[in-house]
């Protein structure tokens, strides 16, 4: 069941931290990469807040057929350090 209060940070933040814990400590990954659409500034801000660093901006990288426009794509990275 989708509850509004779960989307306000508590449950989603906990789930994200568990995924990061698994990725780095169980799967032994060294780096994670995240791609965020340029129009979703909230998602980009949250990604950076989690410790990811913006490594690139792919300008007009994706064509959105509904909007009939090209969309930028942020590339972010998080290393185990």
JSON list of C-alpha atoms in Angstrom, two decimals:
[
{"chain": "A", "resi": 1, "resn": "UNK", "atom": "CA", "xyz": [0.00, 0.00, 0.00]},
{"chain": "A", "resi": 2, "resn": "UNK", "atom": "CA", "xyz": [1.33, 3.41, -0.97]},
{"chain": "A", "resi": 3, "resn": "UNK", "atom": "CA", "xyz": [1.07, 5.85, 1.92]},
{"chain": "A", "resi": 4, "resn": "UNK", "atom": "CA", "xyz": [1.82, 9.57, 1.60]},
{"chain": "A", "resi": 5, "resn": "UNK", "atom": "CA", "xyz": [3.67, 9.67, 4.92]},
{"chain": "A", "resi": 6, "resn": "UNK", "atom": "CA", "xyz": [6.08, 6.97, 3.65]},
{"chain": "A", "resi": 7, "resn": "UNK", "atom": "CA", "xyz": [7.06, 9.19, 0.72]},
{"chain": "A", "resi": 8, "resn": "UNK", "atom": "CA", "xyz": [8.07, 12.09, 2.95]},
{"chain": "A", "resi": 9, "resn": "UNK", "atom": "CA", "xyz": [11.54, 10.77, 3.62]},
{"chain": "A", "resi": 10, "resn": "UNK", "atom": "CA", "xyz": [11.41, 8.36, 6.52]},
{"chain": "A", "resi": 11, "resn": "UNK", "atom": "CA", "xyz": [10.75, 5.03, 4.88]},
{"chain": "A", "resi": 12, "resn": "UNK", "atom": "CA", "xyz": [12.29, 5.90, 1.52]},
{"chain": "A", "resi": 13, "resn": "UNK", "atom": "CA", "xyz": [15.46, 7.23, 3.18]},
{"chain": "A", "resi": 14, "resn": "UNK", "atom": "CA", "xyz": [15.79, 4.08, 5.28]},
{"chain": "A", "resi": 15, "resn": "UNK", "atom": "CA", "xyz": [15.31, 1.88, 2.20]},
{"chain": "A", "resi": 16, "resn": "UNK", "atom": "CA", "xyz": [17.94, 3.86, 0.27]},
{"chain": "A", "resi": 17, "resn": "UNK", "atom": "CA", "xyz": [20.46, 3.58, 3.09]},
{"chain": "A", "resi": 18, "resn": "UNK", "atom": "CA", "xyz": [19.87, -0.18, 3.24]},
{"chain": "A", "resi": 19, "resn": "UNK", "atom": "CA", "xyz": [20.51, -0.45, -0.51]},
{"chain": "A", "resi": 20, "resn": "UNK", "atom": "CA", "xyz": [23.75, 1.53, -0.15]},
{"chain": "A", "resi": 21, "resn": "UNK", "atom": "CA", "xyz": [24.80, -0.65, 2.78]},
{"chain": "A", "resi": 22, "resn": "UNK", "atom": "CA", "xyz": [24.14, -3.79, 0.73]},
{"chain": "A", "resi": 23, "resn": "UNK", "atom": "CA", "xyz": [25.90, -2.45, -2.36]},
{"chain": "A", "resi": 24, "resn": "UNK", "atom": "CA", "xyz": [29.10, -1.51, -0.58]},
{"chain": "A", "resi": 25, "resn": "UNK", "atom": "CA", "xyz": [29.35, -4.11, 2.19]},
{"chain": "A", "resi": 26, "resn": "UNK", "atom": "CA", "xyz": [27.63, -7.23, 0.86]},
{"chain": "A", "resi": 27, "resn": "UNK", "atom": "CA", "xyz": [28.05, -6.93, -2.91]},
{"chain": "A", "resi": 28, "resn": "UNK", "atom": "CA", "xyz": [31.50, -5.33, -2.39]},
{"chain": "A", "resi": 29, "resn": "UNK", "atom": "CA", "xyz": [30.94, -2.68, -5.05]},
{"chain": "A", "resi": 30, "resn": "UNK", "atom": "CA", "xyz": [33.37, 0.20, -5.18]},
{"chain": "A", "resi": 31, "resn": "UNK", "atom": "CA", "xyz": [31.17, 2.72, -6.98]},
{"chain": "A", "resi": 32, "resn": "UNK", "atom": "CA", "xyz": [27.51, 3.42, -7.68]},
{"chain": "A", "resi": 33, "resn": "UNK", "atom": "CA", "xyz": [26.28, 5.60, -10.54]},
{"chain": "A", "resi": 34, "resn": "UNK", "atom": "CA", "xyz": [22.99, 7.48, -10.64]},
{"chain": "A", "resi": 35, "resn": "UNK", "atom": "CA", "xyz": [21.31, 9.18, -13.59]},
{"chain": "A", "resi": 36, "resn": "UNK", "atom": "CA", "xyz": [18.65, 11.85, -12.92]},
{"chain": "A", "resi": 37, "resn": "UNK", "atom": "CA", "xyz": [16.53, 13.70, -15.48]},
{"chain": "A", "resi": 38, "resn": "UNK", "atom": "CA", "xyz": [17.38, 17.40, -15.65]},
{"chain": "A", "resi": 39, "resn": "UNK", "atom": "CA", "xyz": [13.80, 18.48, -14.96]},
{"chain": "A", "resi": 40, "resn": "UNK", "atom": "CA", "xyz": [13.74, 16.59, -11.63]},
{"chain": "A", "resi": 41, "resn": "UNK", "atom": "CA", "xyz": [15.74, 18.99, -9.46]},
{"chain": "A", "resi": 42, "resn": "UNK", "atom": "CA", "xyz": [14.29, 17.51, -6.27]},
{"chain": "A", "resi": 43, "resn": "UNK", "atom": "CA", "xyz": [15.66, 14.06, -7.13]},
{"chain": "A", "resi": 44, "resn": "UNK", "atom": "CA", "xyz": [19.03, 15.57, -8.03]},
{"chain": "A", "resi": 45, "resn": "UNK", "atom": "CA", "xyz": [19.15, 17.46, -4.72]},
{"chain": "A", "resi": 46, "resn": "UNK", "atom": "CA", "xyz": [18.29, 14.28, -2.80]},
{"chain": "A", "resi": 47, "resn": "UNK", "atom": "CA", "xyz": [20.93, 12.30, -4.67]},
{"chain": "A", "resi": 48, "resn": "UNK", "atom": "CA", "xyz": [23.62, 14.86, -3.82]},
{"chain": "A", "resi": 49, "resn": "UNK", "atom": "CA", "xyz": [22.39, 14.99, -0.21]},
{"chain": "A", "resi": 50, "resn": "UNK", "atom": "CA", "xyz": [22.98, 11.22, 0.06]},
{"chain": "A", "resi": 51, "resn": "UNK", "atom": "CA", "xyz": [26.64, 11.78, -0.80]},
{"chain": "A", "resi": 52, "resn": "UNK", "atom": "CA", "xyz": [26.68, 11.34, -4.56]},
{"chain": "A", "resi": 53, "resn": "UNK", "atom": "CA", "xyz": [28.76, 13.87, -6.48]},
{"chain": "A", "resi": 54, "resn": "UNK", "atom": "CA", "xyz": [27.64, 15.25, -9.79]},
{"chain": "A", "resi": 55, "resn": "UNK", "atom": "CA", "xyz": [30.16, 13.95, -12.29]},
{"chain": "A", "resi": 56, "resn": "UNK", "atom": "CA", "xyz": [28.56, 15.14, -15.46]},
{"chain": "A", "resi": 57, "resn": "UNK", "atom": "CA", "xyz": [25.67, 16.80, -17.22]},
{"chain": "A", "resi": 58, "resn": "UNK", "atom": "CA", "xyz": [24.64, 15.17, -20.47]},
{"chain": "A", "resi": 59, "resn": "UNK", "atom": "CA", "xyz": [23.00, 18.08, -22.25]},
{"chain": "A", "resi": 60, "resn": "UNK", "atom": "CA", "xyz": [19.94, 17.31, -24.38]},
{"chain": "A", "resi": 61, "resn": "UNK", "atom": "CA", "xyz": [20.70, 13.61, -23.98]},
{"chain": "A", "resi": 62, "resn": "UNK", "atom": "CA", "xyz": [17.20, 12.13, -24.13]},
{"chain": "A", "resi": 63, "resn": "UNK", "atom": "CA", "xyz": [14.32, 13.00, -26.43]},
{"chain": "A", "resi": 64, "resn": "UNK", "atom": "CA", "xyz": [10.94, 13.06, -24.69]},
{"chain": "A", "resi": 65, "resn": "UNK", "atom": "CA", "xyz": [8.35, 12.26, -27.33]},
{"chain": "A", "resi": 66, "resn": "UNK", "atom": "CA", "xyz": [5.44, 13.46, -25.19]},
{"chain": "A", "resi": 67, "resn": "UNK", "atom": "CA", "xyz": [6.98, 16.87, -24.62]},
{"chain": "A", "resi": 68, "resn": "UNK", "atom": "CA", "xyz": [8.66, 16.95, -28.05]},
{"chain": "A", "resi": 69, "resn": "UNK", "atom": "CA", "xyz": [11.83, 18.21, -26.39]},
{"chain": "A", "resi": 70, "resn": "UNK", "atom": "CA", "xyz": [15.31, 17.06, -25.48]},
{"chain": "A", "resi": 71, "resn": "UNK", "atom": "CA", "xyz": [16.03, 16.54, -21.79]},
{"chain": "A", "resi": 72, "resn": "UNK", "atom": "CA", "xyz": [19.29, 16.93, -19.89]},
{"chain": "A", "resi": 73, "resn": "UNK", "atom": "CA", "xyz": [20.56, 14.05, -17.75]},
{"chain": "A", "resi": 74, "resn": "UNK", "atom": "CA", "xyz": [22.68, 14.42, -14.61]},
{"chain": "A", "resi": 75, "resn": "UNK", "atom": "CA", "xyz": [25.31, 11.77, -14.00]},
{"chain": "A", "resi": 76, "resn": "UNK", "atom": "CA", "xyz": [26.25, 11.24, -10.34]},
{"chain": "A", "resi": 77, "resn": "UNK", "atom": "CA", "xyz": [28.72, 8.93, -8.64]},
{"chain": "A", "resi": 78, "resn": "UNK", "atom": "CA", "xyz": [29.27, 7.62, -5.12]},
{"chain": "A", "resi": 79, "resn": "UNK", "atom": "CA", "xyz": [32.43, 5.73, -4.19]},
{"chain": "A", "resi": 80, "resn": "UNK", "atom": "CA", "xyz": [32.83, 3.56, -1.12]},
{"chain": "A", "resi": 81, "resn": "UNK", "atom": "CA", "xyz": [35.29, 5.99, 0.48]}
]
